[in-house]
Amino acid sequence: TGFCCAPKMRRLTKKKALTLVKELDAFPKVPESYVESTASGGTVSLIAFSLMAILAFLEFFVYRDTWMKYEYEVDKDFGSKLRINVDITVADEMPIVGADVLDLAETMVASDGLKYEPVHFELSPQQRLWHMTLLHIQERLKVEHSLQDLIFKTAMKGAPPPQPQTDDTAASFRACRIHGHLYVNKVAGNFHITVGKSIPHPRGHAHLAALVSHDSYNFSHRIDHLSFGEDLPGIISPLDGTEKVSADSNHIFQYFITIVPTKLNTYKVSAETHQYSVTEQDRAINHAAGSHGVSGIFMKYDISSLMVKVTEQHMPLWQFLVRLCGIVGGIFSTTGMIHGIVGFLVEVICCRFQMGVYRQLKHFPVLLFQGAPENEQVNNENQNS
């Protein structure tokens, strides 16, 4: 008997468990016979589904987008070398000018990585168009800082047009293009372009310019590119596109640069580069008026002790799904509440007339009831007579 009752007990236990699960159902099913479809409900449902589709579509674009995260920490790398990328055109002729770097420790860095190329200082129409575009980008970067994130994420489409090949002889070129790169110590220094080639000596260095007349100096220049660290295509530096033209033959141009080490990690590139800010000034040299100095282009740079880490981030998939559920559930609940409130208000407003009819029907039996004793009294009198 015990063995026979055991299966029955198991079935009873399963039935109780199923009954308990059914009682915990938070989504009870309503029979279709109790459901009434209305035109207003269908209209609200259509609007709700349209909003869900539009917001889900827009949310997908938000999911595809990325943003840049900035973090700051102390730069602990002191032993590495700093790379300087240079592309500058000077209006002076090639044999006259010379470029080199002198750091804070009075160490002169050889400029073997720089090339001197005779060119025309004037730009061709195609090059001038690119130069104007670069200046326009620089102006927008000063106003809209979010463009820097776009530059970090994607390389600029297009590059400066190459120098046109001409049949002119070397004697017809009146300018010198200095381009290439240098590796310097990671300390403050001074990159300069001035008259004469540099020669080292025990107390520093000097430039041999004894045979050059001061009246022939012309340090009008155009900075096509100046950056520090790894040279990345598409990164626009603050001095790119800078052009300075001086009417005086004896002029000094000074740039004071603060370099910030930067680690860039995007989905396209991972590199260690450097950003920088710059202030500038220029003046004419007139010893008689007390304006002393050496004619040339001087870029004095200093390196910040803080490092910036720029990382491209993306919305995770689980967050995208949670936001989609929030959109669908929020619109469904909100439209349901709005539909219920509007339906209630419509019923209240539209049923006032019916409520007035109910009041008339409510008073009519009272009048009949009040008139009944009078009729009974008349009948009684008639019977007595």
Short mmCIF file of C-alpha atoms in Angstrom, two decimals:
data_model
loop_
_atom_site.label_atom_id
_atom_site.label_comp_id
_atom_site.label_asym_id
_atom_site.label_seq_id
_atom_site.Cartn_x
_atom_site.Cartn_y
_atom_site.Cartn_z
CA THR A 1 0.00 0.00 0.00
CA GLY A 2 2.89 2.33 0.80
CA PHE A 3 4.30 1.73 -2.65
CA CYS A 4 0.94 2.47 -4.27
CA CYS A 5 0.49 5.73 -2.40
CA ALA A 6 3.92 7.04 -3.28
CA PRO A 7 3.10 7.91 -6.95
CA LYS A 8 -0.14 9.55 -5.84
CA MET A 9 1.77 11.68 -3.34
CA ARG A 10 4.21 12.69 -6.05
CA ARG A 11 1.34 13.70 -8.35
CA LEU A 12 -0.29 15.69 -5.56
CA THR A 13 3.01 17.42 -4.82
CA LYS A 14 3.46 18.31 -8.52
CA LYS A 15 -0.10 19.66 -8.68
CA LYS A 16 0.50 21.81 -5.61
CA ALA A 17 3.75 23.09 -7.10
CA LEU A 18 2.04 23.93 -10.39
CA THR A 19 -0.79 25.64 -8.52
CA LEU A 20 1.71 27.68 -6.52
CA VAL A 21 3.57 28.68 -9.71
CA LYS A 22 0.30 29.70 -11.35
CA GLU A 23 -0.58 31.86 -8.35
CA LEU A 24 2.79 33.62 -8.71
CA ASP A 25 2.06 34.48 -12.35
CA ALA A 26 2.60 38.24 -12.77
CA PHE A 27 1.29 38.13 -16.33
CA PRO A 28 -2.23 36.71 -16.14
CA LYS A 29 -3.83 35.82 -19.44
CA VAL A 30 -7.13 37.52 -20.25
CA PRO A 31 -9.53 35.59 -22.48
CA GLU A 32 -10.01 37.13 -25.89
CA SER A 33 -13.76 37.31 -25.33
CA TYR A 34 -13.13 39.83 -22.53
CA VAL A 35 -10.86 42.02 -24.67
CA GLU A 36 -12.46 44.87 -26.57
CA SER A 37 -10.55 46.46 -29.47
CA THR A 38 -11.22 50.14 -30.13
CA ALA A 39 -10.14 52.58 -32.82
CA SER A 40 -8.54 54.87 -30.23
CA GLY A 41 -6.54 51.98 -28.78
CA GLY A 42 -5.34 50.98 -32.23
CA THR A 43 -4.27 54.56 -32.98
CA VAL A 44 -2.33 54.82 -29.73
CA SER A 45 -0.72 51.44 -30.40
CA LEU A 46 0.35 52.56 -33.88
CA ILE A 47 1.88 55.75 -32.46
CA ALA A 48 3.64 53.77 -29.72
CA PHE A 49 5.12 51.26 -32.16
CA SER A 50 6.29 54.07 -34.43
CA LEU A 51 8.03 55.83 -31.54
CA MET A 52 9.64 52.58 -30.45
CA ALA A 53 11.00 51.97 -33.95
CA ILE A 54 12.34 55.52 -34.32
CA LEU A 55 14.01 55.65 -30.90
CA ALA A 56 15.46 52.15 -31.31
CA PHE A 57 16.91 53.20 -34.68
CA LEU A 58 18.46 56.32 -33.16
CA GLU A 59 19.75 54.32 -30.20
CA PHE A 60 21.54 52.02 -32.62
CA PHE A 61 23.49 54.99 -33.99
CA VAL A 62 24.38 55.98 -30.43
CA TYR A 63 25.61 52.43 -29.86
CA ARG A 64 27.80 52.61 -32.95
CA ASP A 65 29.34 55.93 -31.92
CA THR A 66 32.49 56.17 -29.81
CA TRP A 67 33.89 58.82 -27.50
CA MET A 68 37.29 59.75 -26.13
CA LYS A 69 38.17 59.29 -22.46
CA TYR A 70 40.91 61.49 -21.01
CA GLU A 71 43.01 60.40 -18.05
CA TYR A 72 45.98 62.13 -16.42
CA GLU A 73 48.99 60.68 -14.68
CA VAL A 74 52.60 61.55 -13.93
CA ASP A 75 55.01 60.89 -16.78
CA LYS A 76 57.64 58.48 -15.46
CA ASP A 77 59.54 58.04 -18.71
CA PHE A 78 62.66 60.19 -18.46
CA GLY A 79 65.22 58.11 -20.32
CA SER A 80 63.64 58.02 -23.78
CA LYS A 81 64.36 60.41 -26.60
CA LEU A 82 61.94 63.01 -27.90
CA ARG A 83 61.36 63.11 -31.63
CA ILE A 84 60.83 66.47 -33.34
CA ASN A 85 59.16 66.40 -36.76
CA VAL A 86 59.87 69.50 -38.83
CA ASP A 87 58.69 70.83 -42.18
CA ILE A 88 59.42 74.56 -42.44
CA THR A 89 60.03 76.75 -45.49
CA VAL A 90 62.20 79.84 -44.94
CA ALA A 91 62.39 82.69 -47.41
CA ASP A 92 66.21 82.79 -47.14
CA GLU A 93 68.31 80.84 -49.58
CA MET A 94 69.60 77.40 -48.67
CA PRO A 95 73.33 78.16 -48.13
CA ILE A 96 72.51 80.97 -45.67
CA VAL A 97 70.32 79.26 -43.03
CA GLY A 98 71.10 76.49 -40.57
CA ALA A 99 68.98 74.60 -38.03
CA ASP A 100 69.93 72.78 -34.84
CA VAL A 101 68.79 72.12 -31.25
CA LEU A 102 70.43 73.18 -28.00
CA ASP A 103 68.91 71.66 -24.87
CA LEU A 104 68.92 72.86 -21.28
CA ALA A 105 72.12 70.93 -20.52
CA GLU A 106 73.94 72.91 -23.24
CA THR A 107 74.04 69.79 -25.41
CA MET A 108 73.91 70.48 -29.12
CA VAL A 109 71.98 67.89 -31.11
CA ALA A 110 73.25 67.11 -34.56
CA SER A 111 70.78 67.93 -37.32
CA ASP A 112 71.71 64.97 -39.49
CA GLY A 113 68.06 63.98 -39.85
CA LEU A 114 67.11 67.29 -41.46
CA LYS A 115 67.18 67.87 -45.19
CA TYR A 116 67.66 71.23 -46.91
CA GLU A 117 65.85 71.61 -50.22
CA PRO A 118 65.74 74.73 -52.44
CA VAL A 119 62.15 75.69 -53.27
CA HIS A 120 59.94 78.63 -54.17
CA PHE A 121 58.41 80.38 -51.17
CA GLU A 122 55.24 81.22 -53.09
CA LEU A 123 52.63 78.49 -53.20
CA SER A 124 50.92 77.09 -56.25
CA PRO A 125 47.12 77.52 -56.47
CA GLN A 126 46.62 73.92 -55.35
CA GLN A 127 48.98 74.32 -52.40
CA ARG A 128 47.41 77.66 -51.47
CA LEU A 129 43.97 76.01 -51.42
CA TRP A 130 45.24 73.33 -49.04
CA HIS A 131 46.93 75.98 -46.89
CA MET A 132 43.70 77.99 -46.60
CA THR A 133 41.80 74.81 -45.68
CA LEU A 134 44.33 74.05 -42.96
CA LEU A 135 44.02 77.56 -41.54
CA HIS A 136 40.22 77.23 -41.51
CA ILE A 137 40.51 73.95 -39.58
CA GLN A 138 42.84 75.63 -37.09
CA GLU A 139 40.31 78.41 -36.52
CA ARG A 140 37.49 75.93 -35.93
CA LEU A 141 39.64 73.93 -33.50
CA LYS A 142 40.03 77.02 -31.33
CA VAL A 143 36.25 77.36 -31.06
CA GLU A 144 34.95 73.78 -31.23
CA HIS A 145 37.20 71.63 -29.05
CA SER A 146 35.18 68.50 -29.80
CA LEU A 147 36.76 68.47 -33.27
CA GLN A 148 39.98 67.33 -31.64
CA ASP A 149 38.25 64.06 -30.68
CA LEU A 150 37.25 63.59 -34.31
CA ILE A 151 40.85 64.16 -35.41
CA PHE A 152 42.04 61.63 -32.85
CA LYS A 153 39.52 59.01 -33.97
CA THR A 154 39.87 59.34 -37.73
CA ALA A 155 42.68 60.52 -39.95
CA MET A 156 41.99 63.48 -42.16
CA LYS A 157 41.16 62.52 -45.73
CA GLY A 158 43.70 64.10 -47.97
CA ALA A 159 47.22 65.35 -47.39
CA PRO A 160 49.23 68.42 -48.36
CA PRO A 161 49.96 68.31 -52.07
CA PRO A 162 53.57 67.49 -52.89
CA GLN A 163 55.96 70.15 -54.07
CA PRO A 164 55.43 70.60 -57.82
CA GLN A 165 58.22 69.49 -60.07
CA THR A 166 59.43 72.39 -62.19
CA ASP A 167 62.08 72.80 -64.81
CA ASP A 168 63.58 75.80 -63.04
CA THR A 169 67.26 75.70 -62.23
CA ALA A 170 68.51 75.72 -58.65
CA ALA A 171 69.60 79.34 -59.06
CA SER A 172 65.98 80.45 -59.52
CA PHE A 173 64.88 79.16 -56.09
CA ARG A 174 64.86 81.86 -53.42
CA ALA A 175 63.73 79.82 -50.40
CA CYS A 176 64.84 76.80 -48.38
CA ARG A 177 62.65 73.97 -47.18
CA ILE A 178 63.92 72.29 -44.01
CA HIS A 179 62.18 68.98 -43.33
CA GLY A 180 62.89 65.75 -41.49
CA HIS A 181 63.14 64.76 -37.84
CA LEU A 182 65.48 65.01 -34.87
CA TYR A 183 65.89 62.97 -31.68
CA VAL A 184 66.64 65.07 -28.62
CA ASN A 185 66.90 64.52 -24.88
CA LYS A 186 63.64 64.68 -22.97
CA VAL A 187 64.47 68.03 -21.37
CA ALA A 188 63.71 71.64 -22.22
CA GLY A 189 65.50 72.95 -25.25
CA ASN A 190 65.64 75.44 -28.08
CA PHE A 191 65.16 74.51 -31.72
CA HIS A 192 66.22 77.42 -33.88
CA ILE A 193 66.84 78.36 -37.47
CA THR A 194 69.19 81.25 -37.98
CA VAL A 195 71.89 82.55 -40.30
CA GLY A 196 74.88 80.30 -40.94
CA LYS A 197 75.71 76.70 -40.23
CA SER A 198 76.20 75.74 -36.58
CA ILE A 199 79.68 74.93 -35.30
CA PRO A 200 80.30 73.45 -31.83
CA HIS A 201 82.76 74.88 -29.34
CA PRO A 202 83.52 74.21 -25.64
CA ARG A 203 81.06 76.81 -24.34
CA GLY A 204 78.16 75.80 -26.50
CA HIS A 205 77.82 76.43 -30.18
CA ALA A 206 77.83 79.27 -32.70
CA HIS A 207 76.66 79.95 -36.21
CA LEU A 208 79.12 80.95 -38.88
CA ALA A 209 77.54 84.02 -40.48
CA ALA A 210 80.44 86.41 -40.89
CA LEU A 211 80.19 86.57 -44.67
CA VAL A 212 76.45 87.24 -44.78
CA SER A 213 75.17 90.83 -44.91
CA HIS A 214 72.47 91.78 -42.38
CA ASP A 215 70.48 93.47 -45.13
CA SER A 216 70.01 90.13 -46.90
CA TYR A 217 68.31 88.42 -43.95
CA ASN A 218 64.75 87.31 -44.58
CA PHE A 219 63.23 84.95 -42.05
CA SER A 220 59.71 85.05 -43.36
CA HIS A 221 58.61 81.47 -43.02
CA ARG A 222 55.77 79.00 -43.32
CA ILE A 223 55.38 76.06 -40.92
CA ASP A 224 53.78 73.25 -42.89
CA HIS A 225 54.18 70.82 -40.00
CA LEU A 226 55.73 70.77 -36.53
CA SER A 227 55.01 67.95 -34.10
CA PHE A 228 56.65 66.01 -31.31
CA GLY A 229 56.74 62.27 -30.82
CA GLU A 230 55.56 59.70 -33.31
CA ASP A 231 54.39 61.34 -36.51
CA LEU A 232 50.77 60.31 -37.10
CA PRO A 233 49.00 61.10 -40.37
CA GLY A 234 45.88 63.15 -39.85
CA ILE A 235 46.94 64.75 -36.55
CA ILE A 236 46.90 68.54 -36.90
CA SER A 237 49.27 70.40 -34.59
CA PRO A 238 48.71 73.99 -33.41
CA LEU A 239 51.49 75.47 -35.57
CA ASP A 240 50.59 73.63 -38.77
CA GLY A 241 49.81 76.15 -41.50
CA THR A 242 51.38 79.12 -39.67
CA GLU A 243 52.81 81.68 -42.09
CA LYS A 244 54.80 84.75 -41.05
CA VAL A 245 55.92 87.35 -43.56
CA SER A 246 58.13 90.23 -42.44
CA ALA A 247 58.93 93.40 -44.34
CA ASP A 248 62.04 93.99 -42.21
CA SER A 249 65.26 92.28 -43.12
CA ASN A 250 66.40 91.89 -39.50
CA HIS A 251 63.59 90.17 -37.60
CA ILE A 252 63.27 87.60 -34.81
CA PHE A 253 60.38 85.15 -34.44
CA GLN A 254 59.93 83.37 -31.11
CA TYR A 255 57.63 80.47 -30.24
CA PHE A 256 57.23 79.29 -26.63
CA ILE A 257 55.96 75.72 -26.63
CA THR A 258 54.71 73.54 -23.75
CA ILE A 259 54.74 69.85 -24.68
CA VAL A 260 52.37 67.34 -23.05
CA PRO A 261 53.19 63.62 -23.48
CA THR A 262 50.14 61.78 -24.82
CA LYS A 263 49.31 58.08 -25.15
CA LEU A 264 46.71 57.62 -27.86
CA ASN A 265 44.70 54.39 -28.03
CA THR A 266 41.95 54.20 -30.64
CA TYR A 267 40.46 51.38 -32.67
CA LYS A 268 42.72 52.37 -35.57
CA VAL A 269 46.02 53.32 -33.97
CA SER A 270 47.94 53.00 -30.72
CA ALA A 271 50.88 55.36 -30.38
CA GLU A 272 52.84 57.57 -28.02
CA THR A 273 52.74 61.09 -29.32
CA HIS A 274 52.78 64.60 -27.84
CA GLN A 275 50.37 67.50 -27.85
CA TYR A 276 51.51 71.05 -27.28
CA SER A 277 50.32 74.58 -26.69
CA VAL A 278 52.16 77.60 -28.00
CA THR A 279 52.47 81.35 -27.56
CA GLU A 280 54.39 83.49 -30.00
CA GLN A 281 55.89 86.89 -30.49
CA ASP A 282 58.02 88.62 -33.08
CA ARG A 283 59.87 91.92 -33.27
CA ALA A 284 62.27 93.79 -35.46
CA ILE A 285 65.88 93.97 -34.29
CA ASN A 286 67.20 97.51 -34.02
CA HIS A 287 70.24 97.87 -31.82
CA ALA A 288 70.03 101.64 -31.97
CA ALA A 289 66.51 101.54 -30.50
CA GLY A 290 67.44 99.02 -27.82
CA SER A 291 65.85 96.00 -29.50
CA HIS A 292 68.66 93.49 -29.38
CA GLY A 293 68.83 89.87 -30.40
CA VAL A 294 69.73 87.51 -33.20
CA SER A 295 67.70 87.27 -36.36
CA GLY A 296 66.04 83.92 -36.89
CA ILE A 297 63.27 81.53 -35.83
CA PHE A 298 63.50 80.29 -32.24
CA MET A 299 61.25 77.59 -30.81
CA LYS A 300 61.79 77.21 -27.08
CA TYR A 301 60.05 74.13 -25.75
CA ASP A 302 59.47 72.70 -22.30
CA ILE A 303 58.02 69.31 -21.37
CA SER A 304 55.18 68.88 -18.91
CA SER A 305 55.53 66.36 -16.09
CA LEU A 306 51.93 65.16 -16.62
CA MET A 307 50.94 62.66 -19.26
CA VAL A 308 47.54 62.43 -20.91
CA LYS A 309 46.02 59.09 -21.83
CA VAL A 310 43.41 59.35 -24.58
CA THR A 311 41.36 56.19 -25.06
CA GLU A 312 38.53 55.59 -27.51
CA GLN A 313 35.60 53.89 -25.80
CA HIS A 314 32.45 52.20 -27.01
CA MET A 315 29.09 51.44 -25.41
CA PRO A 316 28.98 47.78 -24.30
CA LEU A 317 26.35 45.47 -25.79
CA TRP A 318 24.59 44.81 -22.48
CA GLN A 319 24.08 48.54 -21.91
CA PHE A 320 22.64 48.89 -25.41
CA LEU A 321 20.15 46.07 -24.72
CA VAL A 322 19.17 47.58 -21.36
CA ARG A 323 18.54 50.94 -23.01
CA LEU A 324 16.42 49.27 -25.69
CA CYS A 325 14.33 47.54 -23.03
CA GLY A 326 13.92 50.88 -21.27
CA ILE A 327 12.72 52.50 -24.49
CA VAL A 328 10.19 49.76 -25.27
CA GLY A 329 8.88 49.42 -21.72
CA GLY A 330 8.79 53.16 -21.07
CA ILE A 331 6.87 53.98 -24.24
CA PHE A 332 4.47 51.07 -23.72
CA SER A 333 3.67 52.08 -20.13
CA THR A 334 3.49 55.80 -20.88
CA THR A 335 1.20 55.45 -23.87
CA GLY A 336 -1.03 53.08 -21.87
CA MET A 337 -1.38 55.61 -19.06
CA ILE A 338 -2.00 58.47 -21.47
CA HIS A 339 -4.61 56.43 -23.33
CA GLY A 340 -6.38 55.56 -20.05
CA ILE A 341 -6.37 59.18 -18.82
CA VAL A 342 -7.60 60.55 -22.15
CA GLY A 343 -10.30 57.87 -22.36
CA PHE A 344 -11.46 58.68 -18.84
CA LEU A 345 -11.65 62.41 -19.59
CA VAL A 346 -13.52 61.77 -22.82
CA GLU A 347 -16.03 59.58 -21.02
CA VAL A 348 -16.53 62.18 -18.29
CA ILE A 349 -17.05 65.02 -20.76
CA CYS A 350 -19.18 63.10 -23.24
CA CYS A 351 -21.35 61.45 -20.58
CA ARG A 352 -22.57 64.68 -18.97
CA PHE A 353 -25.55 64.68 -21.32
CA GLN A 354 -26.39 61.13 -20.38
CA MET A 355 -26.06 62.01 -16.70
CA GLY A 356 -28.61 64.81 -17.28
CA VAL A 357 -31.01 62.28 -18.82
CA TYR A 358 -30.52 60.03 -15.80
CA ARG A 359 -31.47 62.89 -13.52
CA GLN A 360 -34.75 63.47 -15.43
CA LEU A 361 -35.61 59.79 -15.25
CA LYS A 362 -34.81 59.84 -11.57
CA HIS A 363 -37.27 62.71 -10.86
CA PHE A 364 -40.12 61.34 -13.02
CA PRO A 365 -41.15 58.45 -10.71
CA VAL A 366 -41.21 60.85 -7.76
CA LEU A 367 -43.81 62.99 -9.51
CA LEU A 368 -45.92 59.96 -10.22
CA PHE A 369 -45.62 58.85 -6.64
CA GLN A 370 -46.60 62.28 -5.36
CA GLY A 371 -49.67 62.38 -7.59
CA ALA A 372 -50.99 58.97 -6.47
CA PRO A 373 -52.69 60.07 -3.15
CA GLU A 374 -54.69 62.77 -4.91
CA ASN A 375 -56.09 60.20 -7.35
CA GLU A 376 -56.93 57.85 -4.52
CA GLN A 377 -58.72 60.68 -2.63
CA VAL A 378 -60.85 61.50 -5.70
CA ASN A 379 -61.83 57.87 -6.09
CA ASN A 380 -62.83 57.59 -2.43
CA GLU A 381 -65.09 60.65 -2.67
CA ASN A 382 -66.75 59.21 -5.71
CA GLN A 383 -67.46 55.97 -3.87
CA ASN A 384 -68.94 57.78 -0.83
CA SER A 385 -71.23 59.78 -3.00
#
